[in-house]
Amino acid sequence: MPDSDLTLARTGGRELQRIVYTEEQIAARVREMGREIAAAYPGPEPMLVLGLLKGSFIFLSDLVREITRPLQVDFLVASSYGSGTTTSGNVQLLYDPNAEFEDRHVILVEDIVDSGTTLSRLVPMLEERRPKTLEICTLLHKHIATDLIREPRWVGFDAPHEFLIGYGLDHSEDYRNLPFIGSLKT
Ligand code: IMP
Ligand code: MG
């Protein structure tokens, strides 16, 4: 089957505006990020990689395999009510890990930073648990927010201001299983 037919099979016939990042581009960048993260923590201190569900699930699973140092994985589930193409301000934790933070390097893994609302709620909650360090790693950064509570230390791609789907990112829960990142025809 040609690629475009496979894509249509995955989207149930909905056409994409364009492919923004191919599978190959994503894999190469995720590999680089993993190496950069490992190099930034040469010491023996334990590391906890915290994936923010659901959007980060594919990125996280690829990323941790490229971080060539010991680490542990846990997840956060946050809900920002609303299912369309905009983020609402109300961020709630639906699942909260009971993992130890003290003396650990904690890395929060996000799919995309858009308005920064999610980060502004999560960073203070995580800091309260006194990790040794707390850094943010995001696959995509739209650079929209001018007052981010914390700039991500690792950014996969500076993303265009379009609504992106695939590789974990959804539109009303659809399209997370696309192996590339695309934008939707509006
Ligand atoms: P923020 O709180 O506005 O920074 O947005 C963060 C969350 O909104 C992300 O974790 C995504 O779940 C969602 N989001 C923002 N922009 C997009 C997009 O372009 N595609 C899919 N989800 C998005
Ligand atoms: Mg979402």
Coordinates of C-alpha atoms and ligand atoms in Angstrom, one line a residue:
M1 CA 0.0 0.0 0.0
P2 CA 1.4 3.5 -0.8
D3 CA 2.2 5.7 2.2
S4 CA -0.8 8.0 1.6
D5 CA -3.2 5.1 1.6
L6 CA -1.7 3.8 4.8
T7 CA -2.2 7.3 6.3
L8 CA -5.8 7.4 5.2
A9 CA -6.3 3.9 6.6
R10 CA -5.0 5.2 10.0
T11 CA -7.1 8.4 9.9
G12 CA -10.3 6.7 8.7
G13 CA -10.2 8.7 5.5
R14 CA -9.5 12.1 6.9
E15 CA -6.9 14.0 4.9
L16 CA -4.1 15.8 6.5
Q17 CA -3.0 19.3 5.7
R18 CA 0.7 18.2 5.6
I19 CA 3.2 16.0 7.3
V20 CA 5.2 18.3 9.6
Y21 CA 7.8 15.8 11.0
T22 CA 8.4 12.4 9.4
E23 CA 9.1 9.2 11.4
E24 CA 12.7 9.4 10.4
Q25 CA 13.1 13.0 11.5
I26 CA 11.5 12.2 14.8
A27 CA 13.6 9.1 15.5
A28 CA 16.8 11.0 14.7
R29 CA 15.9 13.9 17.0
V30 CA 14.7 11.6 19.8
R31 CA 18.0 9.7 19.6
E32 CA 20.0 13.0 19.9
M33 CA 17.9 14.1 22.9
G34 CA 18.4 10.8 24.7
R35 CA 22.2 11.2 24.3
E36 CA 22.1 14.8 25.4
I37 CA 20.1 13.9 28.5
A38 CA 22.4 11.1 29.5
A39 CA 25.4 13.4 29.0
A40 CA 23.9 16.0 31.3
Y41 CA 23.7 13.6 34.2
P42 CA 27.1 11.9 34.4
G43 CA 26.8 11.2 38.2
P44 CA 25.4 8.2 39.9
E45 CA 22.3 9.9 41.3
P46 CA 19.0 8.2 40.5
M47 CA 16.9 9.6 37.7
L48 CA 13.1 9.5 37.5
V49 CA 11.5 10.2 34.1
L50 CA 7.9 11.3 34.5
G51 CA 5.7 11.1 31.4
L52 CA 2.7 13.3 31.2
L53 CA -0.1 11.2 29.9
K54 CA -1.6 10.7 27.5
G55 CA 0.2 12.8 24.9
S56 CA 3.8 11.8 25.8
F57 CA 3.3 8.0 25.7
I58 CA 5.0 7.3 22.4
F59 CA 7.7 10.0 22.8
L60 CA 8.5 8.7 26.3
S61 CA 8.8 5.1 25.3
D62 CA 11.2 6.0 22.5
L63 CA 13.1 8.5 24.5
V64 CA 13.9 6.3 27.6
R65 CA 15.4 3.7 25.3
E66 CA 17.8 6.4 24.0
I67 CA 18.8 7.6 27.5
T68 CA 21.9 5.6 28.1
R69 CA 22.1 5.7 31.9
P70 CA 20.0 4.1 34.7
L71 CA 16.6 5.6 35.2
Q72 CA 13.1 4.8 36.5
V73 CA 9.8 5.7 34.8
D74 CA 6.5 6.9 36.2
F75 CA 3.6 8.8 34.8
L76 CA 1.4 11.7 35.6
V77 CA -2.1 12.0 34.3
A78 CA -3.4 15.5 34.1
S79 CA -6.6 16.6 32.6
S80 CA -7.2 20.0 31.2
Y81 CA -10.9 19.9 30.5
G82 CA -12.1 20.3 27.0
S83 CA -11.4 18.1 24.0
G84 CA -11.1 20.5 21.1
T85 CA -8.1 22.3 19.7
T86 CA -7.6 24.6 22.6
T87 CA -6.4 24.2 26.2
S88 CA -8.6 25.2 29.0
G89 CA -7.0 26.7 32.1
N90 CA -8.2 24.0 34.5
V91 CA -5.5 21.4 35.0
Q92 CA -6.3 18.5 37.4
L93 CA -4.2 15.5 38.4
L94 CA -6.0 12.3 37.8
Y95 CA -3.1 10.0 38.6
D96 CA -0.3 11.0 40.8
P97 CA 2.7 8.8 41.2
N98 CA 3.9 7.9 44.7
A99 CA 7.5 7.6 43.5
E100 CA 10.2 9.1 45.7
F101 CA 11.4 12.5 44.4
E102 CA 14.0 13.4 47.1
D103 CA 17.6 13.0 45.9
R104 CA 16.5 12.2 42.4
H105 CA 16.9 14.0 39.1
V106 CA 13.3 14.3 37.9
I107 CA 12.6 15.0 34.2
L108 CA 9.0 15.8 33.2
V109 CA 8.3 14.7 29.7
E110 CA 5.6 16.6 27.7
D111 CA 4.4 16.1 24.2
I112 CA 3.9 19.8 23.4
V113 CA 4.2 23.1 25.2
D114 CA 1.5 25.5 23.9
S115 CA 0.0 28.1 26.3
G116 CA 2.2 26.9 29.1
T117 CA -0.8 26.4 31.4
T118 CA -0.1 22.8 32.1
L119 CA 3.5 23.5 33.1
S120 CA 2.5 26.4 35.3
R121 CA 0.3 24.1 37.3
L122 CA 2.6 21.1 37.4
V123 CA 6.0 22.6 38.1
P124 CA 5.0 24.0 41.6
M125 CA 3.3 20.7 42.5
L126 CA 6.5 18.7 41.6
E127 CA 8.9 21.2 43.2
E128 CA 7.0 20.7 46.5
R129 CA 8.3 17.2 46.6
R130 CA 11.9 18.4 46.6
P131 CA 13.5 16.6 43.8
K132 CA 17.3 17.0 43.5
T133 CA 16.7 18.7 40.2
L134 CA 13.6 19.2 38.0
E135 CA 13.8 19.7 34.3
I136 CA 11.3 19.6 31.5
C137 CA 11.8 17.8 28.2
T138 CA 9.2 18.4 25.5
L139 CA 9.1 17.0 22.0
L140 CA 7.4 20.1 20.6
H141 CA 7.5 23.7 21.7
K142 CA 5.2 26.3 20.0
H143 CA 6.9 29.3 21.7
I144 CA 3.6 31.0 22.2
A145 CA 3.8 31.7 26.0
T146 CA 6.0 34.7 26.9
D147 CA 5.8 34.0 30.6
L148 CA 6.5 30.3 30.9
I149 CA 7.1 29.3 34.5
R150 CA 10.1 27.2 33.4
E151 CA 11.7 26.9 30.0
P152 CA 12.1 23.3 28.9
R153 CA 15.7 22.3 29.0
W154 CA 15.3 19.9 26.1
V155 CA 13.1 20.6 23.1
G156 CA 12.7 18.3 20.2
F157 CA 11.4 20.7 17.6
D158 CA 10.3 24.4 17.6
A159 CA 6.8 23.7 16.3
P160 CA 4.7 25.8 13.9
H161 CA 1.6 27.4 15.2
E162 CA -0.7 24.7 13.7
F163 CA -2.8 22.1 15.4
L164 CA -0.5 19.0 15.4
I165 CA -1.5 15.4 15.6
G166 CA 0.2 12.0 15.7
Y167 CA 3.1 10.4 17.6
G168 CA 0.9 10.6 20.7
L169 CA -0.8 13.9 20.0
D170 CA -4.5 13.8 19.6
H171 CA -7.5 15.7 18.3
S172 CA -10.4 14.7 20.5
E173 CA -8.5 11.5 21.3
D174 CA -8.1 10.5 17.7
Y175 CA -4.9 10.2 15.6
R176 CA -2.5 9.4 18.5
N177 CA -1.3 6.3 16.5
L178 CA 0.1 8.1 13.5
P179 CA 3.8 7.3 13.4
F180 CA 4.6 10.8 12.2
I181 CA 3.4 14.3 13.2
G182 CA 1.0 16.1 10.9
S183 CA -1.4 19.0 10.9
L184 CA -5.1 18.7 10.3
K185 CA -6.9 20.2 7.4
T186 CA -9.4 22.7 8.8
Ligands
IMP1 P1 -0.6 24.1 27.3 O1 -1.1 23.8 28.7 O2 -1.4 25.1 26.6 O3 0.9 24.4 27.2 O4 -0.9 22.8 26.4 C1 -0.4 21.6 26.7 C2 -1.3 20.5 26.2 O5 -2.3 20.9 25.3 C3 -0.5 19.4 25.5 O6 0.1 18.5 26.5 C4 -1.5 18.8 24.6 O7 -2.2 17.8 25.2 C5 -2.4 19.9 24.2 N1 -2.0 20.6 23.0 C6 -1.6 21.8 22.8 N2 -1.3 22.1 21.5 C7 -1.6 20.9 20.8 C8 -1.5 20.5 19.4 O8 -1.1 21.3 18.5 N3 -1.9 19.3 19.1 C9 -2.4 18.4 20.1 N4 -2.5 18.7 21.4 C10 -2.1 20.0 21.7
MG2 MG -4.6 16.4 24.2

